[in-house]
Short mmCIF file of C-alpha atoms and ligand atoms in Angstrom, two decimals:
data_model
loop_
_atom_site.label_atom_id
_atom_site.label_comp_id
_atom_site.label_asym_id
_atom_site.label_seq_id
_atom_site.Cartn_x
_atom_site.Cartn_y
_atom_site.Cartn_z
CA MET A 1 0.00 0.00 0.00
CA SER A 2 1.37 3.47 -0.84
CA ARG A 3 0.91 6.02 1.92
CA THR A 4 1.84 9.69 2.41
CA LEU A 5 1.12 12.02 5.31
CA LEU A 6 0.70 15.75 4.68
CA LYS A 7 0.88 17.73 7.93
CA ASN A 8 0.69 21.33 9.16
CA ALA A 9 -1.48 22.31 6.22
CA LEU A 10 -4.26 24.86 6.09
CA LEU A 11 -7.09 22.56 4.99
CA VAL A 12 -9.62 24.49 2.90
CA THR A 13 -13.15 23.21 2.40
CA GLY A 14 -16.50 24.90 1.94
CA ALA A 15 -17.64 23.75 5.35
CA ARG A 16 -14.52 24.58 7.36
CA THR A 17 -10.98 25.85 7.02
CA GLY A 18 -8.29 25.11 9.58
CA GLU A 19 -4.84 23.65 10.26
CA GLY A 20 -4.59 19.93 9.95
CA SER A 21 -3.21 16.77 8.36
CA ILE A 22 -4.23 14.44 5.57
CA LEU A 23 -3.27 10.80 5.24
CA ILE A 24 -3.26 9.48 1.67
CA GLU A 25 -3.54 5.75 1.06
CA ASP A 26 -3.51 4.26 -2.43
CA GLY A 27 -4.47 7.50 -4.13
CA LYS A 28 -7.35 8.32 -1.81
CA ILE A 29 -7.82 10.43 1.30
CA SER A 30 -7.97 7.85 4.07
CA SER A 31 -7.98 10.21 7.01
CA ILE A 32 -8.26 13.94 7.62
CA ALA A 33 -7.65 15.75 10.91
CA PHE A 34 -8.40 19.32 11.97
CA TYR A 35 -6.09 20.30 14.85
CA ASP A 36 -8.57 22.76 16.38
CA SER A 37 -10.93 19.83 17.02
CA GLY A 38 -8.15 18.05 18.88
CA GLU A 39 -7.71 15.56 16.01
CA THR A 40 -4.31 14.28 14.94
CA ILE A 41 -2.87 11.68 12.61
CA PRO A 42 0.20 10.24 14.30
CA ASP A 43 3.46 9.93 12.39
CA ILE A 44 4.15 6.37 11.32
CA PRO A 45 7.90 5.78 10.84
CA SER A 46 7.45 3.84 7.60
CA VAL A 47 5.12 6.43 6.04
CA PRO A 48 6.76 9.35 4.21
CA SER A 49 5.48 12.70 5.43
CA GLU A 50 5.65 16.26 4.20
CA ASP A 51 5.39 19.28 6.50
CA LEU A 52 3.54 21.94 4.51
CA GLY A 53 4.39 24.73 6.95
CA GLY A 54 0.91 26.29 6.87
CA LEU A 55 0.44 26.29 3.09
CA ALA A 56 -3.17 25.93 1.96
CA VAL A 57 -4.38 22.58 0.64
CA MET A 58 -7.47 22.88 -1.52
CA PRO A 59 -9.24 20.16 -3.46
CA GLY A 60 -7.89 20.31 -7.02
CA ALA A 61 -10.07 22.55 -9.15
CA VAL A 62 -12.73 20.80 -11.25
CA ASP A 63 -13.23 22.87 -14.39
CA ILE A 64 -16.38 21.67 -16.11
CA HIS A 65 -16.19 24.24 -18.91
CA VAL A 66 -13.16 23.95 -21.20
CA HIS A 67 -12.71 23.81 -24.96
CA PHE A 68 -9.51 21.88 -25.59
CA ARG A 69 -10.23 21.82 -29.38
CA GLU A 70 -9.45 18.16 -30.00
CA PRO A 71 -10.30 16.56 -32.34
CA GLY A 72 -10.47 18.75 -35.40
CA LEU A 73 -9.28 22.17 -34.25
CA THR A 74 -5.89 21.18 -32.90
CA HIS A 75 -4.06 24.11 -34.52
CA LYS A 76 -5.72 26.18 -31.75
CA GLY A 77 -4.98 23.81 -28.87
CA ASP A 78 -5.28 20.17 -27.93
CA ILE A 79 -5.89 17.89 -24.97
CA ALA A 80 -2.16 17.62 -24.19
CA SER A 81 -1.52 21.38 -24.07
CA GLY A 82 -4.87 22.21 -22.47
CA SER A 83 -4.55 19.60 -19.74
CA ARG A 84 -0.96 20.68 -19.07
CA ALA A 85 -2.04 24.31 -18.58
CA ALA A 86 -4.90 23.07 -16.42
CA LEU A 87 -2.67 21.00 -14.16
CA MET A 88 -0.10 23.80 -13.78
CA GLY A 89 -2.95 26.10 -12.76
CA GLY A 90 -4.29 23.75 -10.08
CA VAL A 91 -7.07 22.23 -12.19
CA THR A 92 -6.86 18.47 -11.60
CA SER A 93 -10.05 17.49 -13.46
CA PHE A 94 -11.74 18.95 -16.52
CA VAL A 95 -14.88 18.30 -18.52
CA ASP A 96 -14.52 19.37 -22.15
CA MET A 97 -17.22 20.84 -24.38
CA PRO A 98 -18.62 19.13 -27.50
CA ASN A 99 -18.02 21.81 -30.17
CA THR A 100 -15.07 20.00 -31.73
CA ILE A 101 -14.80 18.53 -35.24
CA PRO A 102 -16.57 16.17 -35.43
CA PRO A 103 -18.92 17.48 -32.76
CA THR A 104 -19.43 15.24 -29.73
CA THR A 105 -23.03 14.37 -30.41
CA ASP A 106 -23.11 10.58 -30.09
CA GLY A 107 -21.60 7.75 -28.09
CA ALA A 108 -18.95 6.96 -30.71
CA ALA A 109 -17.62 10.54 -30.81
CA LEU A 110 -17.57 10.55 -27.01
CA GLU A 111 -15.53 7.34 -26.82
CA GLU A 112 -13.12 8.63 -29.46
CA LYS A 113 -12.41 11.63 -27.21
CA TYR A 114 -11.80 9.33 -24.22
CA ARG A 115 -9.43 7.29 -26.37
CA ILE A 116 -7.41 10.39 -27.29
CA ALA A 117 -7.42 11.72 -23.73
CA SER A 118 -6.33 8.39 -22.21
CA ALA A 119 -3.15 8.62 -24.27
CA LYS A 120 -2.29 12.27 -23.69
CA SER A 121 -4.20 13.99 -20.90
CA LEU A 122 -2.21 15.19 -17.89
CA ALA A 123 -5.33 15.86 -15.80
CA ASN A 124 -8.44 13.76 -15.10
CA TYR A 125 -10.70 13.98 -18.12
CA GLY A 126 -14.38 13.88 -18.93
CA PHE A 127 -16.61 15.11 -21.74
CA HIS A 128 -20.02 16.62 -22.27
CA ILE A 129 -22.33 15.60 -25.07
CA GLY A 130 -23.75 18.27 -27.37
CA ALA A 131 -27.41 18.60 -28.27
CA THR A 132 -28.53 19.21 -31.83
CA SER A 133 -32.01 19.24 -33.31
CA SER A 134 -31.50 15.64 -34.49
CA ASN A 135 -29.73 13.67 -31.72
CA ILE A 136 -32.23 13.66 -28.87
CA MET A 137 -32.87 9.90 -29.22
CA GLU A 138 -29.14 9.25 -28.97
CA ILE A 139 -28.89 11.48 -25.88
CA LYS A 140 -31.79 9.64 -24.24
CA ARG A 141 -30.15 6.31 -25.07
CA LEU A 142 -26.88 7.42 -23.45
CA CYS A 143 -28.74 8.78 -20.41
CA SER A 144 -30.30 5.39 -19.78
CA GLN A 145 -27.51 3.05 -20.98
CA SER A 146 -24.28 4.84 -20.00
CA PRO A 147 -24.94 7.91 -17.84
CA GLU A 148 -21.45 7.46 -16.34
CA SER A 149 -19.82 8.24 -19.70
CA PHE A 150 -20.57 11.95 -19.99
CA GLY A 151 -20.80 15.00 -17.77
CA GLY A 152 -23.87 16.85 -18.99
CA ILE A 153 -25.72 17.92 -22.10
CA LYS A 154 -24.45 21.14 -23.65
CA VAL A 155 -26.91 23.31 -25.54
CA PHE A 156 -25.88 26.34 -27.56
CA LEU A 157 -28.92 28.64 -27.51
CA GLY A 158 -26.77 31.24 -29.31
CA SER A 159 -24.15 30.37 -31.92
CA SER A 160 -20.44 30.33 -31.13
CA THR A 161 -17.39 28.35 -32.30
CA GLY A 162 -18.56 25.12 -33.94
CA ASN A 163 -22.08 26.08 -35.03
CA MET A 164 -24.09 23.81 -32.72
CA LEU A 165 -27.05 26.15 -32.43
CA LEU A 166 -30.31 24.74 -31.08
CA ASN A 167 -33.21 27.13 -30.56
CA ASP A 168 -36.22 25.15 -31.72
CA CYS A 169 -38.97 25.19 -29.05
CA SER A 170 -40.23 21.63 -29.29
CA ALA A 171 -36.70 20.17 -29.39
CA LEU A 172 -35.81 22.26 -26.32
CA ASP A 173 -38.92 21.08 -24.47
CA ALA A 174 -37.94 17.47 -25.15
CA LEU A 175 -34.39 18.10 -24.03
CA PHE A 176 -35.31 20.03 -20.90
CA SER A 177 -37.57 17.12 -19.91
CA ILE A 178 -34.61 14.73 -19.57
CA LYS A 179 -34.04 13.71 -15.94
CA GLY A 180 -30.88 12.67 -14.14
CA LYS A 181 -28.43 14.61 -16.27
CA CYS A 182 -27.58 18.28 -16.17
CA ILE A 183 -28.39 20.56 -19.13
CA LEU A 184 -25.68 23.21 -19.55
CA ILE A 185 -26.60 26.23 -21.65
CA HIS A 186 -24.75 28.86 -23.59
CA SER A 187 -27.47 31.47 -23.26
CA GLU A 188 -27.70 34.25 -25.86
CA ASP A 189 -30.63 35.00 -28.16
CA GLU A 190 -29.56 34.33 -31.74
CA ASN A 191 -32.10 36.65 -33.41
CA ILE A 192 -31.11 39.69 -31.35
CA ILE A 193 -27.42 39.04 -32.07
CA LYS A 194 -28.06 38.63 -35.80
CA TYR A 195 -30.01 41.89 -35.91
CA ASN A 196 -27.31 43.82 -34.02
CA MET A 197 -24.57 42.29 -36.15
CA ALA A 198 -26.25 43.23 -39.43
CA LYS A 199 -26.66 46.80 -38.21
CA ALA A 200 -22.97 47.04 -37.20
CA VAL A 201 -21.77 45.53 -40.48
CA SER A 202 -23.88 47.93 -42.53
CA ALA A 203 -22.26 50.83 -40.67
CA TYR A 204 -18.64 49.60 -40.54
CA GLY A 205 -18.19 46.68 -42.95
CA ASP A 206 -15.83 44.00 -41.62
CA ALA A 207 -13.91 46.44 -39.46
CA VAL A 208 -16.52 46.76 -36.73
CA PRO A 209 -14.81 48.31 -33.69
CA PHE A 210 -14.24 45.72 -30.96
CA THR A 211 -15.73 48.18 -28.48
CA LEU A 212 -19.12 47.34 -30.05
CA HIS A 213 -18.85 43.66 -29.12
CA PRO A 214 -20.92 44.10 -25.89
CA LEU A 215 -23.56 46.00 -27.91
CA ILE A 216 -23.75 43.31 -30.63
CA ARG A 217 -23.67 40.31 -28.27
CA SER A 218 -25.88 42.54 -26.15
CA ARG A 219 -27.21 42.28 -22.62
CA GLU A 220 -30.73 42.03 -24.08
CA ALA A 221 -29.66 38.90 -25.99
CA CYS A 222 -28.44 37.32 -22.74
CA ILE A 223 -31.41 38.37 -20.64
CA LYS A 224 -34.05 37.21 -23.13
CA SER A 225 -32.40 33.83 -23.66
CA THR A 226 -31.82 33.19 -19.96
CA ALA A 227 -35.36 34.28 -19.04
CA ASP A 228 -36.75 31.81 -21.61
CA ALA A 229 -34.49 28.97 -20.43
CA LEU A 230 -35.33 29.56 -16.77
CA GLU A 231 -39.05 29.61 -17.57
CA ARG A 232 -38.67 26.31 -19.41
CA ALA A 233 -36.59 24.79 -16.58
CA MET A 234 -39.16 25.86 -13.96
CA ARG A 235 -42.02 24.46 -16.05
CA LEU A 236 -40.30 21.13 -16.77
CA GLY A 237 -38.28 20.65 -13.56
CA THR A 238 -34.97 20.65 -15.45
CA ARG A 239 -31.55 20.23 -13.83
CA LEU A 240 -30.21 23.38 -15.54
CA HIS A 241 -26.76 24.96 -15.28
CA VAL A 242 -26.57 28.44 -16.84
CA LEU A 243 -23.03 28.93 -18.12
CA HIS A 244 -20.99 32.15 -18.09
CA VAL A 245 -23.61 34.51 -16.68
CA SER A 246 -22.62 38.06 -17.64
CA THR A 247 -25.36 40.52 -16.61
CA ALA A 248 -26.92 41.85 -13.41
CA GLU A 249 -30.41 41.13 -14.74
CA GLU A 250 -29.63 37.43 -15.30
CA VAL A 251 -28.32 37.24 -11.73
CA ASP A 252 -31.69 38.55 -10.49
CA LEU A 253 -33.64 36.15 -12.73
CA ILE A 254 -31.56 33.18 -11.56
CA ARG A 255 -31.88 34.16 -7.90
CA THR A 256 -35.67 34.17 -8.27
CA ALA A 257 -35.84 31.00 -10.38
CA LYS A 258 -33.85 29.05 -7.78
CA GLY A 259 -36.74 29.62 -5.39
CA TYR A 260 -38.98 27.59 -7.71
CA ASN A 261 -36.56 24.96 -8.98
CA GLN A 262 -33.62 24.00 -6.78
CA GLY A 263 -32.09 22.17 -9.72
CA ILE A 264 -31.14 25.50 -11.29
CA THR A 265 -27.51 26.50 -10.87
CA ALA A 266 -25.26 29.09 -12.46
CA GLU A 267 -21.67 29.64 -13.51
CA THR A 268 -19.61 32.66 -14.30
CA THR A 269 -15.96 32.89 -15.24
CA ALA A 270 -13.15 34.88 -13.66
CA GLY A 271 -13.09 37.10 -16.76
CA TYR A 272 -16.55 38.55 -16.01
CA LEU A 273 -15.45 39.20 -12.42
CA LEU A 274 -12.22 40.98 -13.31
CA PHE A 275 -12.75 42.76 -16.63
CA SER A 276 -15.49 45.10 -17.87
CA ASP A 277 -16.48 46.68 -21.19
CA GLU A 278 -14.08 49.48 -20.28
CA ASP A 279 -11.26 47.05 -21.14
CA TYR A 280 -12.33 46.58 -24.79
CA PRO A 281 -10.46 49.68 -26.09
CA ALA A 282 -7.15 48.30 -24.73
CA LEU A 283 -7.62 44.54 -25.23
CA GLY A 284 -9.92 44.50 -28.28
CA PRO A 285 -9.88 41.06 -29.95
CA PHE A 286 -8.07 39.51 -26.99
CA LEU A 287 -11.16 40.09 -24.86
CA LYS A 288 -13.63 39.09 -27.57
CA CYS A 289 -15.57 36.22 -26.02
CA ASN A 290 -19.20 35.11 -26.03
CA PRO A 291 -21.14 36.32 -24.15
CA ALA A 292 -19.38 39.68 -24.24
CA ILE A 293 -17.99 41.19 -21.07
CA LYS A 294 -20.46 43.77 -19.83
CA SER A 295 -20.36 46.88 -17.64
CA PRO A 296 -18.72 47.54 -14.26
CA ARG A 297 -22.25 47.42 -12.76
CA ASP A 298 -22.64 43.85 -14.06
CA ARG A 299 -19.24 42.92 -12.69
CA GLU A 300 -20.30 44.13 -9.24
CA ALA A 301 -23.58 42.20 -9.43
CA LEU A 302 -21.68 39.04 -10.39
CA ARG A 303 -19.29 39.52 -7.48
CA ASP A 304 -22.26 39.88 -5.12
CA ALA A 305 -23.76 36.74 -6.67
CA LEU A 306 -20.53 34.83 -6.11
CA ARG A 307 -20.61 35.82 -2.46
CA ASP A 308 -24.32 35.19 -1.80
CA GLY A 309 -24.45 31.80 -3.57
CA THR A 310 -26.49 32.78 -6.66
CA ILE A 311 -23.39 31.90 -8.69
CA ASP A 312 -22.60 28.27 -7.85
CA THR A 313 -19.50 27.52 -9.93
CA ILE A 314 -16.58 29.15 -11.69
CA GLY A 315 -15.58 27.55 -14.97
CA SER A 316 -12.76 28.91 -17.09
CA ASP A 317 -14.46 28.69 -20.51
CA HIS A 318 -10.90 28.14 -21.74
CA ALA A 319 -11.26 28.70 -25.50
CA PRO A 320 -7.90 29.13 -27.24
CA HIS A 321 -7.43 30.66 -30.69
CA LEU A 322 -4.18 31.51 -32.47
CA LYS A 323 -2.94 35.06 -32.16
CA GLU A 324 -3.13 35.51 -35.94
CA GLU A 325 -6.78 34.43 -35.89
CA LYS A 326 -7.46 36.99 -33.18
CA LEU A 327 -5.80 39.74 -35.21
CA ARG A 328 -8.35 39.45 -38.02
CA PRO A 329 -11.08 42.10 -38.48
CA TYR A 330 -14.02 41.88 -36.08
CA THR A 331 -16.34 39.83 -38.30
CA SER A 332 -13.78 37.04 -38.85
CA CYS A 333 -12.05 37.26 -35.44
CA PRO A 334 -13.11 34.15 -33.48
CA SER A 335 -14.56 34.58 -29.98
CA GLY A 336 -12.92 32.99 -26.95
CA VAL A 337 -9.89 33.40 -24.72
CA PRO A 338 -7.46 30.93 -23.13
CA SER A 339 -7.88 30.87 -19.34
CA VAL A 340 -7.69 27.40 -17.79
CA GLY A 341 -4.28 28.06 -16.24
CA ASP A 342 -5.19 31.53 -14.94
CA SER A 343 -8.66 30.85 -13.58
CA LEU A 344 -7.73 29.91 -9.98
CA HIS A 345 -5.23 32.80 -9.71
CA ALA A 346 -7.82 35.24 -11.07
CA LEU A 347 -10.44 34.03 -8.63
CA LEU A 348 -8.03 34.25 -5.70
CA ALA A 349 -7.39 37.88 -6.75
CA VAL A 350 -11.14 38.59 -6.73
CA ALA A 351 -11.44 36.88 -3.35
CA ALA A 352 -8.63 38.97 -1.90
CA GLN A 353 -10.19 42.20 -3.21
CA ASP A 354 -13.67 41.36 -1.91
CA GLY A 355 -12.80 39.54 1.30
CA ILE A 356 -14.27 36.24 0.08
CA PRO A 357 -13.07 33.34 2.26
CA LEU A 358 -10.93 30.59 0.74
CA GLY A 359 -13.59 28.01 1.59
CA ARG A 360 -15.94 29.71 -0.87
CA ILE A 361 -13.27 29.32 -3.58
CA ALA A 362 -13.07 25.58 -2.83
CA GLU A 363 -16.85 25.40 -3.16
CA VAL A 364 -17.19 27.19 -6.49
CA MET A 365 -14.09 25.74 -8.15
CA SER A 366 -14.13 22.16 -6.84
CA GLU A 367 -16.93 20.96 -4.61
CA THR A 368 -20.00 22.28 -6.43
CA PRO A 369 -18.92 21.62 -10.04
CA ALA A 370 -18.11 18.01 -9.08
CA ARG A 371 -21.46 17.66 -7.30
CA ILE A 372 -23.48 19.23 -10.13
CA LEU A 373 -22.22 16.64 -12.60
CA GLY A 374 -22.04 13.82 -10.07
CA ILE A 375 -18.32 13.23 -10.62
CA LYS A 376 -17.37 10.17 -8.63
CA GLY A 377 -14.68 10.71 -5.97
CA LYS A 378 -13.77 14.24 -7.01
CA GLY A 379 -13.90 17.77 -5.66
CA GLN A 380 -13.73 17.32 -1.90
CA LEU A 381 -11.18 17.11 0.90
CA LYS A 382 -13.00 14.26 2.55
CA GLU A 383 -12.24 10.70 3.57
CA GLY A 384 -12.81 8.32 0.68
CA PHE A 385 -12.38 10.97 -2.02
CA ASP A 386 -9.50 10.91 -4.50
CA ALA A 387 -6.32 12.62 -3.30
CA ASP A 388 -6.27 15.38 -5.94
CA PHE A 389 -5.01 18.61 -4.35
CA VAL A 390 -3.47 21.94 -5.04
CA VAL A 391 -1.02 23.18 -2.41
CA LEU A 392 -0.54 26.92 -2.52
CA ASP A 393 0.22 30.18 -0.79
CA PRO A 394 -3.04 32.04 -1.48
CA ASP A 395 -1.66 35.45 -0.52
CA ALA A 396 1.42 35.45 -2.77
CA VAL A 397 1.25 37.44 -6.00
CA SER A 398 0.99 35.63 -9.32
CA VAL A 399 1.65 37.40 -12.63
CA PRO A 400 0.48 35.40 -15.66
CA ASP A 401 2.99 34.94 -18.43
CA ALA A 402 1.85 34.54 -22.04
CA SER A 403 4.44 31.80 -22.59
CA ASP A 404 2.57 29.56 -20.12
CA SER A 405 -0.59 29.73 -22.23
CA PRO A 406 -1.07 26.92 -24.76
CA CYS A 407 -1.75 29.40 -27.57
CA GLY A 408 0.96 31.89 -26.60
CA TRP A 409 -1.23 34.70 -25.24
CA THR A 410 -3.58 35.39 -22.37
CA PRO A 411 -5.81 38.40 -21.59
CA TYR A 412 -4.43 38.22 -18.04
CA GLU A 413 -0.83 38.83 -19.13
CA GLY A 414 0.98 41.11 -16.70
CA MET A 415 -1.97 41.45 -14.32
CA THR A 416 -1.43 41.10 -10.59
CA LEU A 417 -3.31 37.96 -9.63
CA LYS A 418 -2.97 35.81 -6.51
CA GLY A 419 -1.77 32.41 -5.37
CA ARG A 420 1.62 30.81 -5.76
CA ILE A 421 1.17 27.11 -6.48
CA HIS A 422 3.75 24.95 -4.70
CA SER A 423 2.50 21.56 -5.79
CA VAL A 424 -0.35 19.78 -7.50
CA TRP A 425 -1.27 16.22 -6.54
CA LEU A 426 -3.12 13.70 -8.62
CA ALA A 427 -4.27 10.39 -7.14
CA GLY A 428 -2.01 10.88 -4.12
CA GLU A 429 1.15 11.55 -6.13
CA LYS A 430 2.87 14.90 -6.45
CA ALA A 431 2.69 15.66 -10.18
CA VAL A 432 3.71 19.34 -10.20
CA SER A 433 6.28 20.94 -7.94
CA ASN A 434 7.26 24.63 -8.16
CA GLY A 435 6.07 24.99 -11.73
CA ASN A 436 7.56 21.77 -13.08
CA ILE A 437 5.95 18.46 -13.88
CA ILE A 438 7.99 16.03 -11.82
CA SER A 439 6.26 12.76 -12.55
CA ARG A 440 3.86 11.42 -15.12
CA PRO A 441 0.51 12.54 -13.67
CA LEU A 442 -1.83 9.69 -12.77
CA ALA A 443 -4.65 11.12 -14.86
CA SER A 444 -7.75 9.03 -15.23
CA ARG A 445 -11.14 8.99 -16.85
CA LEU A 446 -13.91 10.67 -14.86
CA SER A 447 -17.03 8.73 -14.08
CA PHE A 448 -20.39 10.44 -13.63
CA ILE A 449 -23.19 9.33 -11.38
CA ARG A 450 -26.70 10.35 -12.41
CA SER A 451 -27.09 13.75 -10.77
CA ASP A 452 -30.36 12.72 -9.12
CA GLN A 453 -28.48 9.95 -7.28
CA PHE A 454 -25.47 11.96 -6.10
CA GLN A 455 -25.25 13.16 -2.50
ZN1 ZN B 501 -17.70 27.79 -23.61
#
């Protein structure tokens, strides 16, 4: 049996944070002790131990919203480079989105992704399935025959990279009636966007100023789409996760809807908490993402929502594109930014600015995303769970470097973020130490329990 004792750590969980020790046995947490409760785990001479000297131990981040671009778009990024950036940034598990080529819309495409990831992923890997207007029977088959094989069902209510738009009412009703699996939505109203886009193009041609991005992918487009989806989820009792919420009005709608359907949850990304539309003049294409980043007022509302629990999870929405693709005129510049490696640092910076406790970070980045998808053994510092951790000094400054990003740039470049990562552990083994991969990470395939059966 392989055993390791981590002692004098600041153990960070949603429920409690305090000094303590963790005993790892065969890749799992076998015992956890909080000193302030008088608990200890005695040293055993034959068991190697590491004194962490008060460094924080958090459950490894579980990022359920990444676009690693493989297969089919690997000039932008791939599972190897994406999972490497993830691991270096404290993300030990990821669930990748279906807008690849071919799109992940059936069991065969799903298994092909697992096959690729098993050979090259450096972090634990899982995949969502994508909904189209023609694959609902296949999704229902997978839900009943192999619910453990995919995270959730991704629906693009507004178009983005990969053209997987689905906004047909009867297909959405059928989809939102599925039980036991989470529906994750990209929520923007396609008709409003199309109208705004046509207006901008008639005024500017291809060279639409990037400052208009939040007026084209407008707040009205987000609000209308999210209001419709919430209405449908309340009516049909859907397990709905609203991705990358970007406006104050959506926060209010979600807060209210949760009172009627407790299966409604919401995500935002660190980008919407740190940037605002005032950053478009300086960052232009490098902040072009969908939904657009909105006003400082929205940013404040999202920060309040993170604190009060209306926002349940932080995903990165890591969506790499080449620099030369980003330098094209507005109409051909793809939307999306790389972020999987910066997400935890960015969130720690927000937490430091707003006085948000570390335990809340563990909740939104690890515990709740794992629970929402029913990921077996992941996301918690708890006996019996997998020993996937990030060990860090949360107060130390972190300055993102473009060379660490898989596509060679990051909107966070040069910003003062927080959290120096000392080590990252996967299945009880130290995989990253002081910014270097020191052993082949013990990455494995995620397994999903039906979300209505997960405690
Ligand atoms: Zn996305």
